[in-house]
Amino acid sequence: MNWRSFIVTLINCIVWSIQVIQLNGTGIKNLGRTRDSFRAVQVPQQFYDAIEQSDFSKHSLQNKLEHFLEKLQKNLTISAVLSDSEDIVTSERNYVYKMRELSTFFYEASFSFEQFSSDIQTFYETSKNASYALLFKLRQVPTGQPTLVKALLTNYFAEIEFFHVLFSEIIDDAMEYSTKSLKWIQELFVYYADTQNNILENWKLKTNLECCKLYVNFLQDQSSQIFKCATVDNLNIIYDVYSVTKLNIKYILRQLEFRIQRLFNCLLYNSPNIQCKLLKRAEKDLKTLFRNLSELDMFIDIKTKKGKAAALRFRRGNTWNSNQIKLEPNQNYCLPIGFPNTQMSTDLKECFYFLDNIV
Ligand SMILES: *[C@@H]1O[C@H](CO)[C@@H](O)[C@H](O)[C@H]1NC(C)=O
Ligand SMILES: *[C@@H]1O[C@H](CO)[C@@H](O)[C@H](O)[C@H]1NC(C)=O
Ligand SMILES: *[C@@H]1O[C@H](CO)[C@@H](O)[C@H](O)[C@H]1NC(C)=O
Ligand SMILES: *[C@@H]1O[C@H](CO)[C@@H](O)[C@H](O)[C@H]1NC(C)=O
């Protein structure tokens, strides 16, 4: 070996080893990046935050409505409304205060309905986004897979995409039902509170004992009827739909997360073990999830149809969908036609200066 060939060999060796180091380096780097994105295959934190928030506003709403009938009984007694004071001014002030307190309750409750509705909506939207985010992860599977694996991946991807579309549609159904129903109750409560304030401001009740008694009884009656009619059945359905949908969404998203992670694992380590077989049977792999989805769909369908049927049975007139409160009494089956006048006895009507002038 002469010097020349030795030097050439030496240079070749150096170049070769540099290439090896680079190759190893890039290999490791790629693996590292894949591992990072693999670690990121998870339901976004936003999803869990949204659940927490909607659970919280559900509890606030429940707290607000709790023991309403008992409180109504307790708050609206003649002795509570008309203080014992001999002083007419004090008595009057107390009366106005008590009347305001009742309408305030209905305003506050309507706000709780609105809050719950808005948080439910955010939660459902976030769930759809989370499902989409998982789907999107699957698109980022490391490139350079063999052709067969590529084909299987495409198939798997199509299945999950289809799943995502169904999932979103079902969530939209649950969302539409819940937000509409909650808005309906919210508007009723605001209307009822507005009506009370209107009577208080403009009708001018004669504040003798007899008239106060009649009016307090009227408020007791109407408040409890409207409250029961609007909340008892409707709210139970709304809570049911929320809980069951939430349970299913959580389960489904975790399962998707798990499956996609498993897929990444398999491709990453390219191990010929059982895990990779799931690629070959995408339909089977997702079968239970599709079944969960169809059960949820049926549940929502049955629940909301029942709710809708009850509402439609009594509803007259057109629907309302603007944000503004334009509730006409005959648009809500919990509100008797011609409310409040039609529900007042002749004796009670005679207690208002305002109606005196009309009748
Ligand atoms: C990468 O480096 C390791 C030692 O760190 C070595 O054993 C392996 O052969 C190298 N890989 C390639 C493809 O050269
Ligand atoms: C009853 O009175 C309490 C305290 O005065 C008040 O906070 C509550 O909102 C009232 N409830 C109803 C239903 O009027
Ligand atoms: C869901 O994703 C869309 C589009 O990326 C975004 O505009 C929207 O704000 C997201 N919604 C929630 C509740 O995160
Ligand atoms: C989804 O289906 C599986 C298998 O049928 C069942 O074990 C699981 O409890 C279901 N999940 C929910 C949230 O119903």
Tab-separated table of C-alpha atoms and ligand atoms in Angstrom:
chain	number	residue	atom	x	y	z
A	1	MET	CA	0.000	0.000	0.000
A	2	ASN	CA	1.531	3.314	-1.034
A	3	TRP	CA	0.984	6.586	0.730
A	4	ARG	CA	-1.494	7.811	-1.807
A	5	SER	CA	-3.883	4.918	-1.563
A	6	PHE	CA	-3.543	4.982	2.258
A	7	ILE	CA	-4.595	8.630	2.371
A	8	VAL	CA	-7.545	8.011	0.029
A	9	THR	CA	-8.695	5.101	2.171
A	10	LEU	CA	-8.288	7.195	5.296
A	11	ILE	CA	-10.360	10.025	3.816
A	12	ASN	CA	-13.002	7.543	2.689
A	13	CYS	CA	-13.122	6.136	6.176
A	14	ILE	CA	-13.603	9.540	7.687
A	15	VAL	CA	-16.328	10.506	5.210
A	16	TRP	CA	-18.053	7.181	5.757
A	17	SER	CA	-18.027	7.465	9.525
A	18	ILE	CA	-19.345	10.994	9.350
A	19	GLN	CA	-22.189	9.710	7.170
A	20	VAL	CA	-22.930	6.960	9.639
A	21	ILE	CA	-23.026	9.425	12.485
A	22	GLN	CA	-25.295	11.681	10.494
A	23	LEU	CA	-27.532	8.799	9.539
A	24	ASN	CA	-27.736	7.647	13.097
A	25	GLY	CA	-28.276	11.203	14.163
A	26	THR	CA	-31.157	11.811	11.775
A	27	GLY	CA	-32.596	8.418	12.573
A	28	ILE	CA	-32.682	9.187	16.239
A	29	LYS	CA	-33.982	12.669	15.603
A	30	ASN	CA	-36.862	11.334	13.529
A	31	LEU	CA	-37.673	8.767	16.118
A	32	GLY	CA	-37.613	11.463	18.730
A	33	ARG	CA	-40.020	13.618	16.812
A	34	THR	CA	-42.365	10.717	16.266
A	35	ARG	CA	-42.242	9.899	19.946
A	36	ASP	CA	-43.142	13.478	20.756
A	37	SER	CA	-46.181	13.485	18.547
A	38	PHE	CA	-47.050	10.029	19.807
A	39	ARG	CA	-47.010	11.347	23.335
A	40	ALA	CA	-49.310	14.122	22.132
A	41	VAL	CA	-51.981	11.668	21.056
A	42	GLN	CA	-54.410	12.529	23.769
A	43	VAL	CA	-57.707	14.195	24.371
A	44	PRO	CA	-56.949	17.910	24.808
A	45	GLN	CA	-57.083	19.341	28.314
A	46	GLN	CA	-59.715	21.796	27.071
A	47	PHE	CA	-62.137	18.900	26.915
A	48	TYR	CA	-61.762	18.097	30.611
A	49	ASP	CA	-61.971	21.786	31.509
A	50	ALA	CA	-65.208	22.089	29.558
A	51	ILE	CA	-66.722	19.144	31.442
A	52	GLU	CA	-65.748	20.702	34.735
A	53	GLN	CA	-67.330	23.988	33.758
A	54	SER	CA	-70.632	22.512	32.588
A	55	ASP	CA	-70.831	20.278	35.657
A	56	PHE	CA	-70.285	23.341	37.782
A	57	SER	CA	-73.070	25.328	36.157
A	58	LYS	CA	-75.374	22.345	36.375
A	59	HIS	CA	-74.824	22.251	40.136
A	60	SER	CA	-75.362	26.002	40.407
A	61	LEU	CA	-78.644	25.650	38.587
A	62	GLN	CA	-79.711	22.783	40.829
A	63	ASN	CA	-78.806	24.781	43.913
A	64	LYS	CA	-80.756	27.747	42.634
A	65	LEU	CA	-83.906	25.716	42.049
A	66	GLU	CA	-83.635	23.546	45.127
A	67	HIS	CA	-86.537	23.735	47.569
A	68	PHE	CA	-88.225	26.425	45.511
A	69	LEU	CA	-91.750	25.405	46.526
A	70	GLU	CA	-90.911	25.361	50.222
A	71	LYS	CA	-89.196	28.719	49.998
A	72	LEU	CA	-92.115	30.130	48.093
A	73	GLN	CA	-94.481	28.990	50.844
A	74	LYS	CA	-92.261	30.475	53.491
A	75	ASN	CA	-91.472	33.761	51.768
A	76	LEU	CA	-94.909	34.640	50.536
A	77	THR	CA	-97.083	34.593	53.594
A	78	ILE	CA	-99.267	37.500	54.511
A	79	SER	CA	-97.305	38.154	57.672
A	80	ALA	CA	-94.056	38.174	55.718
A	81	VAL	CA	-95.401	40.417	52.989
A	82	LEU	CA	-97.204	42.850	55.274
A	83	SER	CA	-94.933	43.534	58.187
A	84	ASP	CA	-96.669	43.932	61.535
A	85	SER	CA	-95.700	47.546	61.563
A	86	GLU	CA	-98.526	50.001	62.136
A	87	ASP	CA	-96.611	52.352	59.948
A	88	ILE	CA	-98.132	52.348	56.452
A	89	VAL	CA	-94.926	53.454	54.764
A	90	THR	CA	-92.885	50.624	56.287
A	91	SER	CA	-95.564	48.172	55.423
A	92	GLU	CA	-95.691	49.351	51.843
A	93	ARG	CA	-91.924	49.207	51.506
A	94	ASN	CA	-91.890	45.696	52.840
A	95	TYR	CA	-94.562	44.656	50.403
A	96	VAL	CA	-92.630	46.034	47.414
A	97	TYR	CA	-89.458	44.412	48.695
A	98	LYS	CA	-91.074	40.983	48.935
A	99	MET	CA	-92.625	41.278	45.505
A	100	ARG	CA	-89.269	42.235	44.023
A	101	GLU	CA	-87.602	39.319	45.743
A	102	LEU	CA	-89.872	36.868	43.975
A	103	SER	CA	-89.321	38.331	40.529
A	104	THR	CA	-85.584	38.536	41.255
A	105	PHE	CA	-85.627	34.827	41.927
A	106	PHE	CA	-87.074	34.181	38.478
A	107	TYR	CA	-84.545	36.494	36.821
A	108	GLU	CA	-81.642	34.834	38.617
A	109	ALA	CA	-82.901	31.362	37.817
A	110	SER	CA	-83.257	32.326	34.174
A	111	PHE	CA	-79.637	33.430	34.227
A	112	SER	CA	-78.625	30.034	35.636
A	113	PHE	CA	-80.483	28.331	32.789
A	114	GLU	CA	-78.666	30.497	30.291
A	115	GLN	CA	-75.302	29.776	31.877
A	116	PHE	CA	-75.859	26.041	31.891
A	117	SER	CA	-76.999	26.144	28.292
A	118	SER	CA	-73.957	28.082	27.194
A	119	ASP	CA	-71.556	25.780	29.057
A	120	ILE	CA	-73.205	22.672	27.685
A	121	GLN	CA	-72.784	24.099	24.238
A	122	THR	CA	-69.095	24.781	24.795
A	123	PHE	CA	-68.640	21.276	26.134
A	124	TYR	CA	-70.290	19.689	23.100
A	125	GLU	CA	-68.329	21.849	20.687
A	126	THR	CA	-65.115	20.979	22.494
A	127	SER	CA	-65.957	17.274	22.258
A	128	LYS	CA	-66.339	17.501	18.514
A	129	ASN	CA	-63.062	19.370	18.322
A	130	ALA	CA	-61.361	16.747	20.468
A	131	SER	CA	-62.577	13.982	18.211
A	132	TYR	CA	-61.337	15.919	15.219
A	133	ALA	CA	-57.962	16.500	16.870
A	134	LEU	CA	-57.534	12.747	17.345
A	135	LEU	CA	-58.495	12.142	13.750
A	136	PHE	CA	-55.979	14.727	12.665
A	137	LYS	CA	-53.236	12.955	14.650
A	138	LEU	CA	-53.805	9.875	12.621
A	139	ARG	CA	-52.999	11.856	9.500
A	140	GLN	CA	-49.581	12.540	10.934
A	141	VAL	CA	-48.507	8.938	11.075
A	142	PRO	CA	-44.789	8.772	10.186
A	143	THR	CA	-44.343	8.694	6.444
A	144	GLY	CA	-42.412	6.084	4.564
A	145	GLN	CA	-44.544	3.121	5.487
A	146	PRO	CA	-44.599	0.137	3.135
A	147	THR	CA	-47.351	0.239	0.524
A	148	LEU	CA	-49.468	-2.397	2.216
A	149	VAL	CA	-49.358	-0.579	5.539
A	150	LYS	CA	-50.219	2.649	3.742
A	151	ALA	CA	-53.322	1.098	2.223
A	152	LEU	CA	-54.418	-0.302	5.569
A	153	LEU	CA	-53.816	3.046	7.208
A	154	THR	CA	-55.962	4.775	4.620
A	155	ASN	CA	-58.727	2.344	5.317
A	156	TYR	CA	-58.412	2.793	9.054
A	157	PHE	CA	-58.420	6.514	8.602
A	158	ALA	CA	-61.603	6.376	6.525
A	159	GLU	CA	-63.308	4.373	9.271
A	160	ILE	CA	-62.348	6.861	11.943
A	161	GLU	CA	-63.357	9.751	9.740
A	162	PHE	CA	-66.774	8.191	9.272
A	163	PHE	CA	-66.966	7.644	12.997
A	164	HIS	CA	-66.147	11.288	13.619
A	165	VAL	CA	-68.936	12.428	11.287
A	166	LEU	CA	-71.533	10.256	13.050
A	167	PHE	CA	-70.239	11.272	16.451
A	168	SER	CA	-70.552	14.960	15.543
A	169	GLU	CA	-74.078	14.562	14.220
A	170	ILE	CA	-75.261	12.826	17.365
A	171	ILE	CA	-73.661	15.445	19.553
A	172	ASP	CA	-75.338	18.142	17.489
A	173	ASP	CA	-78.711	16.506	18.175
A	174	ALA	CA	-78.082	16.442	21.909
A	175	MET	CA	-76.844	20.022	21.811
A	176	GLU	CA	-79.747	21.352	19.814
A	177	TYR	CA	-82.283	19.699	22.069
A	178	SER	CA	-80.668	20.868	25.301
A	179	THR	CA	-80.028	24.449	24.308
A	180	LYS	CA	-83.504	24.899	22.856
A	181	SER	CA	-85.218	23.469	25.899
A	182	LEU	CA	-83.138	25.514	28.282
A	183	LYS	CA	-83.764	28.666	26.283
A	184	TRP	CA	-87.464	27.935	26.351
A	185	ILE	CA	-87.509	27.719	30.158
A	186	GLN	CA	-85.244	30.735	30.443
A	187	GLU	CA	-87.594	32.867	28.350
A	188	LEU	CA	-90.601	31.712	30.298
A	189	PHE	CA	-88.977	32.696	33.586
A	190	VAL	CA	-87.996	36.117	32.298
A	191	TYR	CA	-91.479	36.681	30.965
A	192	TYR	CA	-93.011	35.695	34.265
A	193	ALA	CA	-90.687	37.988	36.219
A	194	ASP	CA	-91.382	40.861	33.806
A	195	THR	CA	-95.094	40.334	34.275
A	196	GLN	CA	-94.768	40.527	38.038
A	197	ASN	CA	-92.785	43.731	37.799
A	198	ASN	CA	-95.284	45.197	35.416
A	199	ILE	CA	-98.122	44.480	37.817
A	200	LEU	CA	-96.139	45.939	40.673
A	201	GLU	CA	-95.184	49.107	38.809
A	202	ASN	CA	-98.273	49.818	36.790
A	203	TRP	CA	-101.318	48.065	38.115
A	204	LYS	CA	-101.185	49.523	41.626
A	205	LEU	CA	-102.571	47.042	44.078
A	206	LYS	CA	-104.804	48.416	46.771
A	207	THR	CA	-102.796	47.594	49.845
A	208	ASN	CA	-105.523	46.556	52.202
A	209	LEU	CA	-105.294	43.204	53.921
A	210	GLU	CA	-107.931	41.552	51.761
A	211	CYS	CA	-106.331	42.563	48.474
A	212	CYS	CA	-102.855	41.593	49.630
A	213	LYS	CA	-104.111	38.206	50.643
A	214	LEU	CA	-105.728	37.656	47.265
A	215	TYR	CA	-102.668	38.741	45.362
A	216	VAL	CA	-100.235	36.749	47.484
A	217	ASN	CA	-102.349	33.656	46.999
A	218	PHE	CA	-102.462	34.325	43.296
A	219	LEU	CA	-98.656	34.604	43.141
A	220	GLN	CA	-98.197	31.455	45.227
A	221	ASP	CA	-100.467	29.516	42.915
A	222	GLN	CA	-99.146	30.772	39.630
A	223	SER	CA	-95.489	30.628	40.635
A	224	SER	CA	-95.657	27.047	41.753
A	225	GLN	CA	-97.685	25.957	38.722
A	226	ILE	CA	-95.420	27.650	36.219
A	227	PHE	CA	-92.318	26.452	38.015
A	228	LYS	CA	-93.488	22.849	38.149
A	229	CYS	CA	-94.750	22.831	34.594
A	230	ALA	CA	-91.513	24.227	33.185
A	231	THR	CA	-88.956	22.386	35.248
A	232	VAL	CA	-90.069	19.033	36.586
A	233	ASP	CA	-90.235	16.888	33.438
A	234	ASN	CA	-88.190	19.037	31.107
A	235	LEU	CA	-85.254	19.411	33.412
A	236	ASN	CA	-85.121	15.718	34.201
A	237	ILE	CA	-84.859	14.970	30.498
A	238	ILE	CA	-82.248	17.668	29.997
A	239	TYR	CA	-80.165	16.365	32.911
A	240	ASP	CA	-80.509	12.778	31.676
A	241	VAL	CA	-79.432	13.639	28.153
A	242	TYR	CA	-76.512	15.609	29.509
A	243	SER	CA	-75.269	12.890	31.879
A	244	VAL	CA	-75.603	9.996	29.479
A	245	THR	CA	-74.099	11.917	26.579
A	246	LYS	CA	-71.227	13.073	28.753
A	247	LEU	CA	-70.527	9.537	29.948
A	248	ASN	CA	-70.493	8.231	26.397
A	249	ILE	CA	-68.408	11.043	24.985
A	250	LYS	CA	-65.799	10.521	27.685
A	251	TYR	CA	-65.716	6.799	27.068
A	252	ILE	CA	-65.576	7.132	23.310
A	253	LEU	CA	-62.846	9.765	23.238
A	254	ARG	CA	-60.675	7.781	25.642
A	255	GLN	CA	-61.132	4.695	23.512
A	256	LEU	CA	-60.211	6.583	20.366
A	257	GLU	CA	-57.193	8.006	22.106
A	258	PHE	CA	-56.166	4.538	23.189
A	259	ARG	CA	-56.626	3.030	19.731
A	260	ILE	CA	-54.698	5.719	17.935
A	261	GLN	CA	-51.911	5.504	20.460
A	262	ARG	CA	-51.725	1.780	19.941
A	263	LEU	CA	-51.528	2.342	16.225
A	264	PHE	CA	-48.691	4.794	16.633
A	265	ASN	CA	-46.893	2.363	18.915
A	266	CYS	CA	-47.143	-0.360	16.390
A	267	LEU	CA	-45.880	1.739	13.498
A	268	LEU	CA	-43.191	3.325	15.574
A	269	TYR	CA	-41.566	0.100	16.707
A	270	ASN	CA	-42.743	-1.787	13.676
A	271	SER	CA	-42.998	-4.886	15.761
A	272	PRO	CA	-44.740	-7.810	14.163
A	273	ASN	CA	-46.861	-8.379	17.256
A	274	ILE	CA	-50.587	-8.646	17.724
A	275	GLN	CA	-51.105	-4.905	18.069
A	276	CYS	CA	-50.400	-4.291	14.402
A	277	LYS	CA	-53.120	-6.670	13.391
A	278	LEU	CA	-55.661	-4.087	14.342
A	279	LEU	CA	-54.762	-2.233	11.177
A	280	LYS	CA	-56.062	-5.146	9.157
A	281	ARG	CA	-59.436	-5.091	10.807
A	282	ALA	CA	-60.372	-1.490	11.288
A	283	GLU	CA	-64.090	-2.238	11.192
A	284	LYS	CA	-63.786	-4.843	13.902
A	285	ASP	CA	-61.552	-2.624	15.978
A	286	LEU	CA	-64.088	0.168	15.977
A	287	LYS	CA	-67.162	-2.021	16.206
A	288	THR	CA	-67.832	-1.567	19.895
A	289	LEU	CA	-67.430	2.167	19.533
A	290	PHE	CA	-69.928	2.246	16.706
A	291	ARG	CA	-72.277	0.281	18.920
A	292	ASN	CA	-71.828	2.771	21.757
A	293	LEU	CA	-72.600	5.518	19.307
A	294	SER	CA	-75.767	3.932	18.004
A	295	GLU	CA	-76.997	3.245	21.536
A	296	LEU	CA	-76.398	6.855	22.436
A	297	ASP	CA	-78.214	7.954	19.303
A	298	MET	CA	-81.243	5.863	20.236
A	299	PHE	CA	-81.232	7.137	23.766
A	300	ILE	CA	-81.168	10.774	22.703
A	301	ASP	CA	-83.805	10.151	20.095
A	302	ILE	CA	-86.233	8.569	22.526
A	303	LYS	CA	-85.608	11.133	25.235
A	304	THR	CA	-85.910	14.194	23.044
A	305	LYS	CA	-88.871	12.950	21.049
A	306	LYS	CA	-90.719	12.485	24.287
A	307	GLY	CA	-89.800	15.985	25.329
A	308	LYS	CA	-90.738	17.427	21.973
A	309	ALA	CA	-94.050	15.613	21.887
A	310	ALA	CA	-95.011	17.027	25.253
A	311	ALA	CA	-94.103	20.531	24.160
A	312	LEU	CA	-95.810	20.299	20.785
A	313	ARG	CA	-98.988	18.920	22.215
A	314	PHE	CA	-99.738	22.200	23.890
A	315	ARG	CA	-97.863	24.677	21.817
A	316	ARG	CA	-99.795	27.060	19.683
A	317	GLY	CA	-98.628	29.802	17.393
A	318	ASN	CA	-95.266	30.069	15.766
A	319	THR	CA	-91.881	29.330	17.190
A	320	TRP	CA	-89.452	31.874	18.455
A	321	ASN	CA	-85.755	31.764	17.922
A	322	SER	CA	-84.400	35.241	18.296
A	323	ASN	CA	-82.334	36.154	21.301
A	324	GLN	CA	-84.816	38.735	22.364
A	325	ILE	CA	-87.556	37.983	24.765
A	326	LYS	CA	-90.652	38.233	22.667
A	327	LEU	CA	-92.619	35.585	24.416
A	328	GLU	CA	-96.332	35.790	23.913
A	329	PRO	CA	-98.373	34.005	26.545
A	330	ASN	CA	-99.917	31.600	24.074
A	331	GLN	CA	-96.514	30.523	22.774
A	332	ASN	CA	-95.623	28.628	25.867
A	333	TYR	CA	-97.758	25.792	27.121
A	334	CYS	CA	-96.819	26.479	30.721
A	335	LEU	CA	-98.400	29.890	30.499
A	336	PRO	CA	-102.205	29.942	30.347
A	337	ILE	CA	-103.668	31.902	27.448
A	338	GLY	CA	-104.318	35.507	28.375
A	339	PHE	CA	-102.089	35.305	31.421
A	340	PRO	CA	-102.231	36.967	33.908
A	341	ASN	CA	-105.716	38.460	33.526
A	342	THR	CA	-107.448	35.179	32.741
A	343	GLN	CA	-106.114	33.595	35.902
A	344	MET	CA	-107.302	36.332	38.241
A	345	SER	CA	-110.575	36.156	40.095
A	346	THR	CA	-112.989	39.079	39.764
A	347	ASP	CA	-112.289	39.936	43.370
A	348	LEU	CA	-108.582	40.143	42.730
A	349	LYS	CA	-109.049	42.247	39.597
A	350	GLU	CA	-111.002	44.737	41.625
A	351	CYS	CA	-107.972	45.140	43.825
A	352	PHE	CA	-106.033	46.975	41.106
A	353	TYR	CA	-106.581	50.654	40.419
A	354	PHE	CA	-105.340	50.107	36.895
A	355	LEU	CA	-107.914	47.439	36.051
A	356	ASP	CA	-110.634	49.504	37.739
A	357	ASN	CA	-110.192	52.042	35.003
A	358	ILE	CA	-110.425	49.453	32.247
A	359	VAL	CA	-113.302	47.292	33.406
B	1	LIG	C1	-25.822	3.662	14.848
B	1	LIG	O1	-24.936	3.740	15.939
B	1	LIG	C2	-24.806	2.552	16.679
B	1	LIG	C3	-23.917	2.833	17.862
B	1	LIG	O2	-24.314	3.994	18.509
B	1	LIG	C4	-24.281	1.440	15.808
B	1	LIG	O3	-24.178	0.246	16.539
B	1	LIG	C5	-25.206	1.273	14.616
B	1	LIG	O4	-24.634	0.314	13.757
B	1	LIG	C6	-25.384	2.567	13.892
B	1	LIG	N1	-26.417	2.428	12.864
B	1	LIG	C7	-26.164	2.500	11.585
B	1	LIG	C8	-27.327	2.378	10.671
B	1	LIG	O5	-25.020	2.689	11.172
B	2	LIG	C1	-86.978	33.668	49.666
B	2	LIG	O1	-86.323	34.591	50.506
B	2	LIG	C2	-84.910	34.503	50.476
B	2	LIG	C3	-84.361	35.450	51.533
B	2	LIG	O2	-85.176	36.534	51.758
B	2	LIG	C4	-84.428	34.856	49.089
B	2	LIG	O3	-83.032	34.789	49.018
B	2	LIG	C5	-85.022	33.860	48.096
B	2	LIG	O4	-84.645	34.190	46.776
B	2	LIG	C6	-86.531	33.867	48.214
B	2	LIG	N1	-87.036	32.798	47.367
B	2	LIG	C7	-88.132	32.913	46.656
B	2	LIG	C8	-88.500	31.730	45.840
B	2	LIG	O5	-88.812	33.911	46.648
B	3	LIG	C1	-63.525	24.218	17.824
B	3	LIG	O1	-62.700	24.346	16.685
B	3	LIG	C2	-63.049	25.446	15.852
B	3	LIG	C3	-62.208	25.355	14.615
B	3	LIG	O2	-60.897	25.016	14.896
B	3	LIG	C4	-62.826	26.734	16.641
B	3	LIG	O3	-63.172	27.838	15.852
B	3	LIG	C5	-63.698	26.715	17.876
B	3	LIG	O4	-63.448	27.840	18.677
B	3	LIG	C6	-63.429	25.461	18.692
B	3	LIG	N1	-64.433	25.412	19.754
B	3	LIG	C7	-64.123	25.171	21.027
B	3	LIG	C8	-65.264	25.210	21.981
B	3	LIG	O5	-63.003	24.927	21.391
B	4	LIG	C1	-69.640	0.840	25.147
B	4	LIG	O1	-69.772	-0.506	24.769
B	4	LIG	C2	-69.001	-1.408	25.536
B	4	LIG	C3	-69.162	-2.774	24.912
B	4	LIG	O2	-70.478	-3.021	24.519
B	4	LIG	C4	-69.492	-1.367	26.973
B	4	LIG	O3	-68.718	-2.226	27.766
B	4	LIG	C5	-69.340	0.045	27.497
B	4	LIG	O4	-69.853	0.142	28.808
B	4	LIG	C6	-70.082	1.015	26.597
B	4	LIG	N1	-69.801	2.350	27.074
B	4	LIG	C7	-70.754	3.163	27.508
B	4	LIG	C8	-70.318	4.502	27.972
B	4	LIG	O5	-71.925	2.837	27.519
